Amino acid sequence: MTCNNRWGPARTCGPTSPSQGAGASRVLGSRKSAAKSAELLPEPPEWHLDGALLSAFGSRRCPLLGLLLGCVPQRPQLVTGSRFLAFLEPHCPITVETFYPTLWCFEGRLQTIFRVLLQSRPLVPYCSEVLQTLDGGRLLLDCAEQHGSSQYPDPATQPIVLLLPGLTGNSQEAYILHLVDQALRDGYRAVVFNNRGCRGEALSTHRAFCASNTEDLKTVVNHIKHRYSQAPLLALGISLGGILVLNHLARMGQAAGLVATLTSACWDSFETTRSLETPLNSLLFTQHLTAGLCQMMDQNRKVMEKVVNVDFVLQAHTIRQFDERYTCVAFGYQDCVTYYQAASPRTKVDAIQIPVLCLNAADDPFSPVHALPLQAAQQSPHVALLVTAQGGHIGFLAGLLPWQHCYLSRLFPQYAQAVFQHPAELRGLSAPSPSQGGKS
């Protein structure tokens, strides 16, 4: 039989075992990466070392080889169960097309940094709404819509996209503005859920946000569904926002209130903090992110000092230190170990019962590729991992001059269209089947 390795040429190999045949066709073919983590998929003996994983890991032994291989355009790897695979390939063809990353952003950190520096900021006509929570907090939603949509003329059934930004991010981030602008051009409503305090508003309680607590997201989803009960709702979560979406899906099951989701998220909080604490990543990313968290803490000192030592929190130099001194205290965790266990979606794939397409890059400095739940996704009817060789952390810059669009900006409209225009097929993913095998 022919095994289609999406990061390398097709090769003829012997028959696979039933358990391998039951998985998705997009299997990472690297023995070295499999040894790195038990989550990586098994590799038939005849498969060669995967070029994309060499670009991600090879820099440890041969930096030049890793960079050169990373510059070669390749198809992303799509890992999921057979039914979701059959839905995505025809309706979302970008998942089987070659990704052409920006040549001069040949490393994940460059993708991450230049996305912030280079992306344009489209104008979006927001209107804001404040929701009151049961604990006395306030949630700020920024909403945008185009009236008179020709494709969806009935406002009651007009599809809605709920967007969740990353850590300390809000509706004004360039990547959020691009996604909202695309949603409006496609005829959808867009709602951006800003985490507490992230839009510049003062906190009314000591609780801001944390990756494991999905109560605020549940409140927002229920609010939207109450107002537009007939409108399909798709959630799109980026970084921390993606973690919240995944944890919400795992916690709520089929009662999540969403028809489908799209994320670009970190799956394992332990691996994320460990990666961000390496010297170069700490210099480039961690110090900036921690400073943003501490700034929000200082701006809300009066309400925060009721439960934590604010001055001690402000001395944090890493996200882990901030979590130890504030997040664990405010949200009732004994320590970072228990918090990160609760926050990591990696162990919760089996609990997700709503379709979710998860975009990750093998060179993401925030989320190492060995932390992806590939084996669980391979057997899942609802979770699909789409892994590019390059892209960094929510970078995915493409083309020679990536001012306007990135891979995520192309993936989102195709996936949203597939979700909103083929609801019956999407619901069919949950139907019982005598066999759950995927292609190989």
PDB file of C-alpha atoms in Angstrom, residues 6 23 28 88 194 249 281 333 337 400:
ATOM      1  CA  ARG A   6       2.488  14.955   3.720  1.00  0.00           C
ATOM      2  CA  GLY A  23      -5.847   6.679  12.456  1.00  0.00           C
ATOM      3  CA  LEU A  28       4.429  12.393  11.583  1.00  0.00           C
ATOM      4  CA  LEU A  88     -12.011  18.829   5.772  1.00  0.00           C
ATOM      5  CA  ASN A 194     -11.853  40.613  25.800  1.00  0.00           C
ATOM      6  CA  LEU A 249     -15.271  22.174  24.884  1.00  0.00           C
ATOM      7  CA  ASN A 281      12.731  32.887  24.474  1.00  0.00           C
ATOM      8  CA  TYR A 333      -4.908  26.405  43.141  1.00  0.00           C
ATOM      9  CA  VAL A 337       1.554  22.072  39.172  1.00  0.00           C
ATOM     10  CA  LEU A 400       7.584  37.452   0.033  1.00  0.00           C
TER      11      LEU A 400
END
